[in-house]
């Protein structure tokens, strides 16, 4: 069974600085998708960034980028130029591409505080 | 804008009194999910509908049931809420694209319903 591990329950960063959230996963599959979701204090979960396992190029969305290391099974999220609005719980999630799998495997989350 | 809507946003019920939470979507997605999320925890999948097919998680209590009368709507019924059922309930949707490369099928979430059990 696949697992997702976020080893940092809490992180903090100064406004305008860069922070990296770690995520590792365990799988025997070769085809899968990885996601970072953000859940601000208002609690609506939104997708931050996604990565297909077969793509070597790291995904980037504005100030958010990932470092995807397939061999190491690592999928870290880098937030550049941190803003107060980035304060949230961040969840890393895995989805198998096997068959018609429709479920996400979630990490426990990392709570990010942004200090002014 | 296309979205996932949950009503009500806050629900208070009494111990043992049945309650229904609703979810609607304008995304025309064929998969709808219900999650339970307790404070500072990851969402826990209760069940999901793939089109009309209901898929229950093995550890979802029988107290929780769901209905999907059409593509747009899905309901979560809690037959006899206990104090331990107090949580945020999240609805999500996704679209499967069989055979399409690069079909991320990411899930889109509603704002959630916070359930309080007195």
PDB file of C-alpha atoms in Angstrom:
ATOM      1  CA  UNK A   1       0.000   0.000   0.000  1.00  0.00           C
ATOM      2  CA  UNK A   2       1.109   3.499  -0.737  1.00  0.00           C
ATOM      3  CA  UNK A   3       1.950   5.935   2.038  1.00  0.00           C
ATOM      4  CA  UNK A   4       2.696   9.645   2.162  1.00  0.00           C
ATOM      5  CA  UNK A   5       4.853  11.173   4.880  1.00  0.00           C
ATOM      6  CA  UNK A   6       5.170  14.818   5.812  1.00  0.00           C
ATOM      7  CA  UNK A   7       7.796  14.966   8.491  1.00  0.00           C
ATOM      8  CA  UNK A   8       7.306  18.620   9.444  1.00  0.00           C
ATOM      9  CA  UNK A   9       4.083  19.152  11.428  1.00  0.00           C
ATOM     10  CA  UNK A  10       4.800  22.874  11.678  1.00  0.00           C
ATOM     11  CA  UNK A  11       6.957  25.339   9.805  1.00  0.00           C
ATOM     12  CA  UNK A  12       7.378  29.083   9.870  1.00  0.00           C
ATOM     13  CA  UNK A  13       8.834  31.584   7.453  1.00  0.00           C
ATOM     14  CA  UNK A  14       9.393  35.297   7.367  1.00  0.00           C
ATOM     15  CA  UNK A  15       7.392  37.265   4.873  1.00  0.00           C
ATOM     16  CA  UNK A  16       9.240  37.551   1.525  1.00  0.00           C
ATOM     17  CA  UNK A  17      11.519  34.637   2.380  1.00  0.00           C
ATOM     18  CA  UNK A  18      11.560  31.160   0.852  1.00  0.00           C
ATOM     19  CA  UNK A  19      10.421  27.998   2.583  1.00  0.00           C
ATOM     20  CA  UNK A  20      10.482  24.346   1.575  1.00  0.00           C
ATOM     21  CA  UNK A  21       7.973  21.783   2.798  1.00  0.00           C
ATOM     22  CA  UNK A  22       9.015  18.164   2.572  1.00  0.00           C
ATOM     23  CA  UNK A  23       7.021  15.169   1.425  1.00  0.00           C
ATOM     24  CA  UNK A  24       8.135  11.603   0.865  1.00  0.00           C
ATOM     25  CA  UNK A  25       6.060   8.718  -0.327  1.00  0.00           C
ATOM     26  CA  UNK A  26       6.316   5.012  -0.688  1.00  0.00           C
ATOM     27  CA  UNK A  27       5.042   3.133  -3.695  1.00  0.00           C
ATOM     28  CA  UNK A  28       5.973   0.264  -5.944  1.00  0.00           C
ATOM     29  CA  UNK A  29       4.182   1.833  -8.891  1.00  0.00           C
ATOM     30  CA  UNK A  30       5.829   3.717 -11.700  1.00  0.00           C
ATOM     31  CA  UNK A  31       2.880   5.781 -12.862  1.00  0.00           C
ATOM     32  CA  UNK A  32       1.179   8.104 -10.437  1.00  0.00           C
ATOM     33  CA  UNK A  33       0.364  11.722  -9.681  1.00  0.00           C
ATOM     34  CA  UNK A  34       1.430  13.910  -6.809  1.00  0.00           C
ATOM     35  CA  UNK A  35      -0.338  16.960  -5.487  1.00  0.00           C
ATOM     36  CA  UNK A  36       0.102  19.725  -2.966  1.00  0.00           C
ATOM     37  CA  UNK A  37      -3.101  21.078  -1.505  1.00  0.00           C
ATOM     38  CA  UNK A  38      -3.443  24.195   0.634  1.00  0.00           C
ATOM     39  CA  UNK A  39      -6.072  24.624   3.323  1.00  0.00           C
ATOM     40  CA  UNK A  40      -6.161  28.130   4.818  1.00  0.00           C
ATOM     41  CA  UNK A  41      -7.844  28.849   8.122  1.00  0.00           C
ATOM     42  CA  UNK A  42     -11.133  29.367   6.214  1.00  0.00           C
ATOM     43  CA  UNK A  43     -10.793  25.628   5.512  1.00  0.00           C
ATOM     44  CA  UNK A  44     -11.477  25.440   1.765  1.00  0.00           C
ATOM     45  CA  UNK A  45      -8.987  23.037   0.295  1.00  0.00           C
ATOM     46  CA  UNK A  46      -7.417  24.240  -2.938  1.00  0.00           C
ATOM     47  CA  UNK A  47      -4.922  22.669  -5.284  1.00  0.00           C
ATOM     48  CA  UNK A  48      -1.542  24.386  -5.315  1.00  0.00           C
ATOM     49  CA  UNK A  49       0.456  22.307  -7.729  1.00  0.00           C
ATOM     50  CA  UNK A  50       0.524  18.872  -9.336  1.00  0.00           C
ATOM     51  CA  UNK A  51       3.120  16.608 -10.873  1.00  0.00           C
ATOM     52  CA  UNK A  52       2.943  13.586 -13.143  1.00  0.00           C
ATOM     53  CA  UNK A  53       5.473  10.931 -12.198  1.00  0.00           C
ATOM     54  CA  UNK A  54       6.608  10.360 -15.781  1.00  0.00           C
ATOM     55  CA  UNK A  55       7.567  13.999 -16.207  1.00  0.00           C
ATOM     56  CA  UNK A  56      11.125  14.773 -15.210  1.00  0.00           C
ATOM     57  CA  UNK A  57      10.571  18.496 -15.300  1.00  0.00           C
ATOM     58  CA  UNK A  58       9.537  19.952 -11.981  1.00  0.00           C
ATOM     59  CA  UNK A  59       6.153  21.647 -11.930  1.00  0.00           C
ATOM     60  CA  UNK A  60       5.959  25.378 -11.273  1.00  0.00           C
ATOM     61  CA  UNK A  61       3.014  27.640 -10.552  1.00  0.00           C
ATOM     62  CA  UNK A  62       4.045  31.246 -10.006  1.00  0.00           C
ATOM     63  CA  UNK A  63       5.762  31.372  -6.593  1.00  0.00           C
ATOM     64  CA  UNK A  64       5.218  27.667  -5.978  1.00  0.00           C
ATOM     65  CA  UNK A  65       7.523  25.009  -7.340  1.00  0.00           C
ATOM     66  CA  UNK A  66       8.308  21.417  -6.542  1.00  0.00           C
ATOM     67  CA  UNK A  67      11.460  19.371  -6.371  1.00  0.00           C
ATOM     68  CA  UNK A  68      10.394  15.957  -7.609  1.00  0.00           C
ATOM     69  CA  UNK A  69      12.959  13.233  -7.053  1.00  0.00           C
ATOM     70  CA  UNK A  70      11.376  10.039  -8.330  1.00  0.00           C
ATOM     71  CA  UNK A  71      14.179   7.685  -7.346  1.00  0.00           C
ATOM     72  CA  UNK A  72      14.241   9.085  -3.847  1.00  0.00           C
ATOM     73  CA  UNK A  73      10.420   9.231  -3.745  1.00  0.00           C
ATOM     74  CA  UNK A  74      10.539  12.815  -2.628  1.00  0.00           C
ATOM     75  CA  UNK A  75       8.192  15.648  -3.582  1.00  0.00           C
ATOM     76  CA  UNK A  76       9.002  18.871  -1.767  1.00  0.00           C
ATOM     77  CA  UNK A  77       7.196  22.181  -2.200  1.00  0.00           C
ATOM     78  CA  UNK A  78       9.083  25.443  -2.366  1.00  0.00           C
ATOM     79  CA  UNK A  79       7.289  28.697  -1.719  1.00  0.00           C
ATOM     80  CA  UNK A  80       9.235  31.756  -2.844  1.00  0.00           C
ATOM     81  CA  UNK A  81       8.614  35.312  -1.695  1.00  0.00           C
ATOM     82  CA  UNK A  82       6.268  34.092   1.034  1.00  0.00           C
ATOM     83  CA  UNK A  83       3.166  36.160   1.657  1.00  0.00           C
ATOM     84  CA  UNK A  84       0.879  36.391   4.660  1.00  0.00           C
ATOM     85  CA  UNK A  85      -1.815  34.688   2.607  1.00  0.00           C
ATOM     86  CA  UNK A  86       0.367  31.619   2.282  1.00  0.00           C
ATOM     87  CA  UNK A  87      -0.271  30.767   5.928  1.00  0.00           C
ATOM     88  CA  UNK A  88      -2.198  27.522   5.845  1.00  0.00           C
ATOM     89  CA  UNK A  89      -2.078  23.785   6.301  1.00  0.00           C
ATOM     90  CA  UNK A  90      -0.367  22.143   3.352  1.00  0.00           C
ATOM     91  CA  UNK A  91      -1.133  18.554   2.429  1.00  0.00           C
ATOM     92  CA  UNK A  92       0.849  16.362   0.091  1.00  0.00           C
ATOM     93  CA  UNK A  93      -1.212  13.722  -1.707  1.00  0.00           C
ATOM     94  CA  UNK A  94      -0.601  10.766  -3.991  1.00  0.00           C
ATOM     95  CA  UNK A  95      -2.857   9.190  -6.569  1.00  0.00           C
ATOM     96  CA  UNK A  96      -2.119   5.970  -8.360  1.00  0.00           C
ATOM     97  CA  UNK A  97      -2.557   5.831 -12.088  1.00  0.00           C
ATOM     98  CA  UNK A  98      -3.350   2.137 -11.947  1.00  0.00           C
ATOM     99  CA  UNK A  99      -6.670   1.120 -13.407  1.00  0.00           C
ATOM    100  CA  UNK A 100      -9.292   3.694 -12.656  1.00  0.00           C
ATOM    101  CA  UNK A 101      -8.075   4.680  -9.241  1.00  0.00           C
ATOM    102  CA  UNK A 102      -9.917   7.702  -7.958  1.00  0.00           C
ATOM    103  CA  UNK A 103      -8.652   8.020  -4.404  1.00  0.00           C
ATOM    104  CA  UNK A 104      -5.987  10.224  -2.871  1.00  0.00           C
ATOM    105  CA  UNK A 105      -3.503   9.082  -0.259  1.00  0.00           C
ATOM    106  CA  UNK A 106      -2.869  12.008   2.072  1.00  0.00           C
ATOM    107  CA  UNK A 107       0.030  13.066   4.221  1.00  0.00           C
ATOM    108  CA  UNK A 108      -0.696  14.373   7.705  1.00  0.00           C
ATOM    109  CA  UNK A 109      -0.062  17.954   6.680  1.00  0.00           C
ATOM    110  CA  UNK A 110       2.335  20.764   7.525  1.00  0.00           C
ATOM    111  CA  UNK A 111       1.060  23.899   9.205  1.00  0.00           C
ATOM    112  CA  UNK A 112       2.855  26.909   7.759  1.00  0.00           C
ATOM    113  CA  UNK A 113       2.993  30.205   9.628  1.00  0.00           C
ATOM    114  CA  UNK A 114       4.147  33.355   7.844  1.00  0.00           C
ATOM    115  CA  UNK A 115       5.620  36.001  10.103  1.00  0.00           C
ATOM    116  CA  UNK A 116       5.389  39.652   9.093  1.00  0.00           C
TER     117      UNK A 116
ATOM    118  CA  UNK B   1     -17.697  30.269 -11.942  1.00  0.00           C
ATOM    119  CA  UNK B   2     -17.905  26.521 -11.811  1.00  0.00           C
ATOM    120  CA  UNK B   3     -17.731  25.336  -8.268  1.00  0.00           C
ATOM    121  CA  UNK B   4     -18.541  22.898  -5.499  1.00  0.00           C
ATOM    122  CA  UNK B   5     -21.166  24.170  -3.067  1.00  0.00           C
ATOM    123  CA  UNK B   6     -21.928  22.799   0.358  1.00  0.00           C
ATOM    124  CA  UNK B   7     -24.940  23.583   2.487  1.00  0.00           C
ATOM    125  CA  UNK B   8     -25.224  24.440   5.208  1.00  0.00           C
ATOM    126  CA  UNK B   9     -21.800  25.799   6.125  1.00  0.00           C
ATOM    127  CA  UNK B  10     -22.521  25.194   9.800  1.00  0.00           C
ATOM    128  CA  UNK B  11     -24.838  22.563  11.181  1.00  0.00           C
ATOM    129  CA  UNK B  12     -25.729  21.939  14.787  1.00  0.00           C
ATOM    130  CA  UNK B  13     -27.556  18.785  15.713  1.00  0.00           C
ATOM    131  CA  UNK B  14     -28.398  16.869  18.839  1.00  0.00           C
ATOM    132  CA  UNK B  15     -26.930  13.567  19.840  1.00  0.00           C
ATOM    133  CA  UNK B  16     -28.788  10.866  17.958  1.00  0.00           C
ATOM    134  CA  UNK B  17     -30.825  13.229  15.752  1.00  0.00           C
ATOM    135  CA  UNK B  18     -30.421  12.435  12.051  1.00  0.00           C
ATOM    136  CA  UNK B  19     -28.786  15.082   9.934  1.00  0.00           C
ATOM    137  CA  UNK B  20     -28.250  15.533   6.202  1.00  0.00           C
ATOM    138  CA  UNK B  21     -25.492  17.539   4.576  1.00  0.00           C
ATOM    139  CA  UNK B  22     -25.690  18.503   0.940  1.00  0.00           C
ATOM    140  CA  UNK B  23     -23.229  19.072  -1.842  1.00  0.00           C
ATOM    141  CA  UNK B  24     -23.828  20.361  -5.338  1.00  0.00           C
ATOM    142  CA  UNK B  25     -21.474  21.017  -8.198  1.00  0.00           C
ATOM    143  CA  UNK B  26     -21.549  22.913 -11.453  1.00  0.00           C
ATOM    144  CA  UNK B  27     -18.390  21.280 -12.799  1.00  0.00           C
ATOM    145  CA  UNK B  28     -20.250  18.346 -14.350  1.00  0.00           C
ATOM    146  CA  UNK B  29     -17.771  15.980 -12.759  1.00  0.00           C
ATOM    147  CA  UNK B  30     -18.698  12.323 -12.637  1.00  0.00           C
ATOM    148  CA  UNK B  31     -17.026  11.496  -9.327  1.00  0.00           C
ATOM    149  CA  UNK B  32     -18.111  12.931  -5.979  1.00  0.00           C
ATOM    150  CA  UNK B  33     -16.431  12.304  -2.641  1.00  0.00           C
ATOM    151  CA  UNK B  34     -17.294  12.812   0.996  1.00  0.00           C
ATOM    152  CA  UNK B  35     -14.527  13.341   3.524  1.00  0.00           C
ATOM    153  CA  UNK B  36     -14.527  13.758   7.268  1.00  0.00           C
ATOM    154  CA  UNK B  37     -11.867  16.066   8.623  1.00  0.00           C
ATOM    155  CA  UNK B  38     -11.137  16.595  12.284  1.00  0.00           C
ATOM    156  CA  UNK B  39      -9.084  19.441  13.610  1.00  0.00           C
ATOM    157  CA  UNK B  40      -5.499  19.565  12.303  1.00  0.00           C
ATOM    158  CA  UNK B  41      -5.873  16.192  10.594  1.00  0.00           C
ATOM    159  CA  UNK B  42      -5.846  15.080   7.003  1.00  0.00           C
ATOM    160  CA  UNK B  43      -9.204  14.444   5.371  1.00  0.00           C
ATOM    161  CA  UNK B  44     -10.514  10.921   5.794  1.00  0.00           C
ATOM    162  CA  UNK B  45     -12.418   9.516   2.850  1.00  0.00           C
ATOM    163  CA  UNK B  46     -15.829   8.149   3.829  1.00  0.00           C
ATOM    164  CA  UNK B  47     -17.098   7.111   0.399  1.00  0.00           C
ATOM    165  CA  UNK B  48     -17.352   8.238  -3.163  1.00  0.00           C
ATOM    166  CA  UNK B  49     -19.649   7.917  -6.149  1.00  0.00           C
ATOM    167  CA  UNK B  50     -18.271   7.056  -9.545  1.00  0.00           C
ATOM    168  CA  UNK B  51     -21.208   8.094 -11.686  1.00  0.00           C
ATOM    169  CA  UNK B  52     -24.038   6.219  -9.958  1.00  0.00           C
ATOM    170  CA  UNK B  53     -21.823   3.570  -8.430  1.00  0.00           C
ATOM    171  CA  UNK B  54     -21.384   3.911  -4.687  1.00  0.00           C
ATOM    172  CA  UNK B  55     -17.976   3.020  -3.224  1.00  0.00           C
ATOM    173  CA  UNK B  56     -17.798   2.738   0.522  1.00  0.00           C
ATOM    174  CA  UNK B  57     -14.547   2.761   2.479  1.00  0.00           C
ATOM    175  CA  UNK B  58     -14.084  -0.331   4.600  1.00  0.00           C
ATOM    176  CA  UNK B  59     -13.767   1.607   7.839  1.00  0.00           C
ATOM    177  CA  UNK B  60     -16.686   3.982   7.315  1.00  0.00           C
ATOM    178  CA  UNK B  61     -19.256   3.386  10.065  1.00  0.00           C
ATOM    179  CA  UNK B  62     -22.718   2.231   9.056  1.00  0.00           C
ATOM    180  CA  UNK B  63     -24.015   5.403  10.655  1.00  0.00           C
ATOM    181  CA  UNK B  64     -22.890   7.260   7.549  1.00  0.00           C
ATOM    182  CA  UNK B  65     -24.788   6.909   4.303  1.00  0.00           C
ATOM    183  CA  UNK B  66     -24.935   8.782   1.050  1.00  0.00           C
ATOM    184  CA  UNK B  67     -27.272   9.470  -1.830  1.00  0.00           C
ATOM    185  CA  UNK B  68     -26.606  10.828  -5.275  1.00  0.00           C
ATOM    186  CA  UNK B  69     -29.899  11.513  -7.033  1.00  0.00           C
ATOM    187  CA  UNK B  70     -28.243  13.068 -10.077  1.00  0.00           C
ATOM    188  CA  UNK B  71     -24.859  14.190 -11.387  1.00  0.00           C
ATOM    189  CA  UNK B  72     -24.973  17.538  -9.645  1.00  0.00           C
ATOM    190  CA  UNK B  73     -26.059  16.618  -6.138  1.00  0.00           C
ATOM    191  CA  UNK B  74     -24.780  14.359  -3.416  1.00  0.00           C
ATOM    192  CA  UNK B  75     -25.977  14.019   0.181  1.00  0.00           C
ATOM    193  CA  UNK B  76     -24.350  12.757   3.332  1.00  0.00           C
ATOM    194  CA  UNK B  77     -26.753  11.290   5.870  1.00  0.00           C
ATOM    195  CA  UNK B  78     -25.679  10.692   9.445  1.00  0.00           C
ATOM    196  CA  UNK B  79     -28.364   8.509  10.947  1.00  0.00           C
ATOM    197  CA  UNK B  80     -27.550   8.846  14.629  1.00  0.00           C
ATOM    198  CA  UNK B  81     -24.797  11.375  15.207  1.00  0.00           C
ATOM    199  CA  UNK B  82     -22.521  10.818  18.145  1.00  0.00           C
ATOM    200  CA  UNK B  83     -20.201  13.277  19.814  1.00  0.00           C
ATOM    201  CA  UNK B  84     -17.327  11.728  17.888  1.00  0.00           C
ATOM    202  CA  UNK B  85     -18.946  12.673  14.598  1.00  0.00           C
ATOM    203  CA  UNK B  86     -18.413  16.367  15.225  1.00  0.00           C
ATOM    204  CA  UNK B  87     -16.076  17.412  12.436  1.00  0.00           C
ATOM    205  CA  UNK B  88     -15.745  19.279   9.183  1.00  0.00           C
ATOM    206  CA  UNK B  89     -17.293  17.397   6.278  1.00  0.00           C
ATOM    207  CA  UNK B  90     -15.776  18.080   2.891  1.00  0.00           C
ATOM    208  CA  UNK B  91     -17.293  17.319  -0.469  1.00  0.00           C
ATOM    209  CA  UNK B  92     -15.037  17.015  -3.480  1.00  0.00           C
ATOM    210  CA  UNK B  93     -15.448  16.229  -7.147  1.00  0.00           C
ATOM    211  CA  UNK B  94     -13.256  14.987  -9.941  1.00  0.00           C
ATOM    212  CA  UNK B  95     -13.595  13.923 -13.516  1.00  0.00           C
ATOM    213  CA  UNK B  96     -12.237  10.712 -14.913  1.00  0.00           C
ATOM    214  CA  UNK B  97     -10.925  10.801 -18.440  1.00  0.00           C
ATOM    215  CA  UNK B  98     -10.290   7.233 -19.354  1.00  0.00           C
ATOM    216  CA  UNK B  99      -7.666   6.893 -22.025  1.00  0.00           C
ATOM    217  CA  UNK B 100      -6.602  10.508 -21.968  1.00  0.00           C
ATOM    218  CA  UNK B 101      -2.958  11.095 -21.248  1.00  0.00           C
ATOM    219  CA  UNK B 102      -2.202  13.709 -18.665  1.00  0.00           C
ATOM    220  CA  UNK B 103      -5.591  13.425 -17.038  1.00  0.00           C
ATOM    221  CA  UNK B 104      -4.677  14.547 -13.581  1.00  0.00           C
ATOM    222  CA  UNK B 105      -8.160  13.965 -12.233  1.00  0.00           C
ATOM    223  CA  UNK B 106      -7.441  16.278  -9.354  1.00  0.00           C
ATOM    224  CA  UNK B 107     -10.140  16.780  -6.808  1.00  0.00           C
ATOM    225  CA  UNK B 108     -11.965  20.075  -6.376  1.00  0.00           C
ATOM    226  CA  UNK B 109     -13.264  20.794  -2.908  1.00  0.00           C
ATOM    227  CA  UNK B 110     -16.220  22.616  -1.484  1.00  0.00           C
ATOM    228  CA  UNK B 111     -15.903  24.927   1.522  1.00  0.00           C
ATOM    229  CA  UNK B 112     -17.063  22.247   3.931  1.00  0.00           C
ATOM    230  CA  UNK B 113     -19.815  21.918   6.504  1.00  0.00           C
ATOM    231  CA  UNK B 114     -18.821  22.133  10.138  1.00  0.00           C
ATOM    232  CA  UNK B 115     -20.974  19.779  12.168  1.00  0.00           C
ATOM    233  CA  UNK B 116     -21.476  20.291  15.878  1.00  0.00           C
ATOM    234  CA  UNK B 117     -23.152  17.580  17.932  1.00  0.00           C
ATOM    235  CA  UNK B 118     -24.656  18.637  21.253  1.00  0.00           C
TER     236      UNK B 118
END
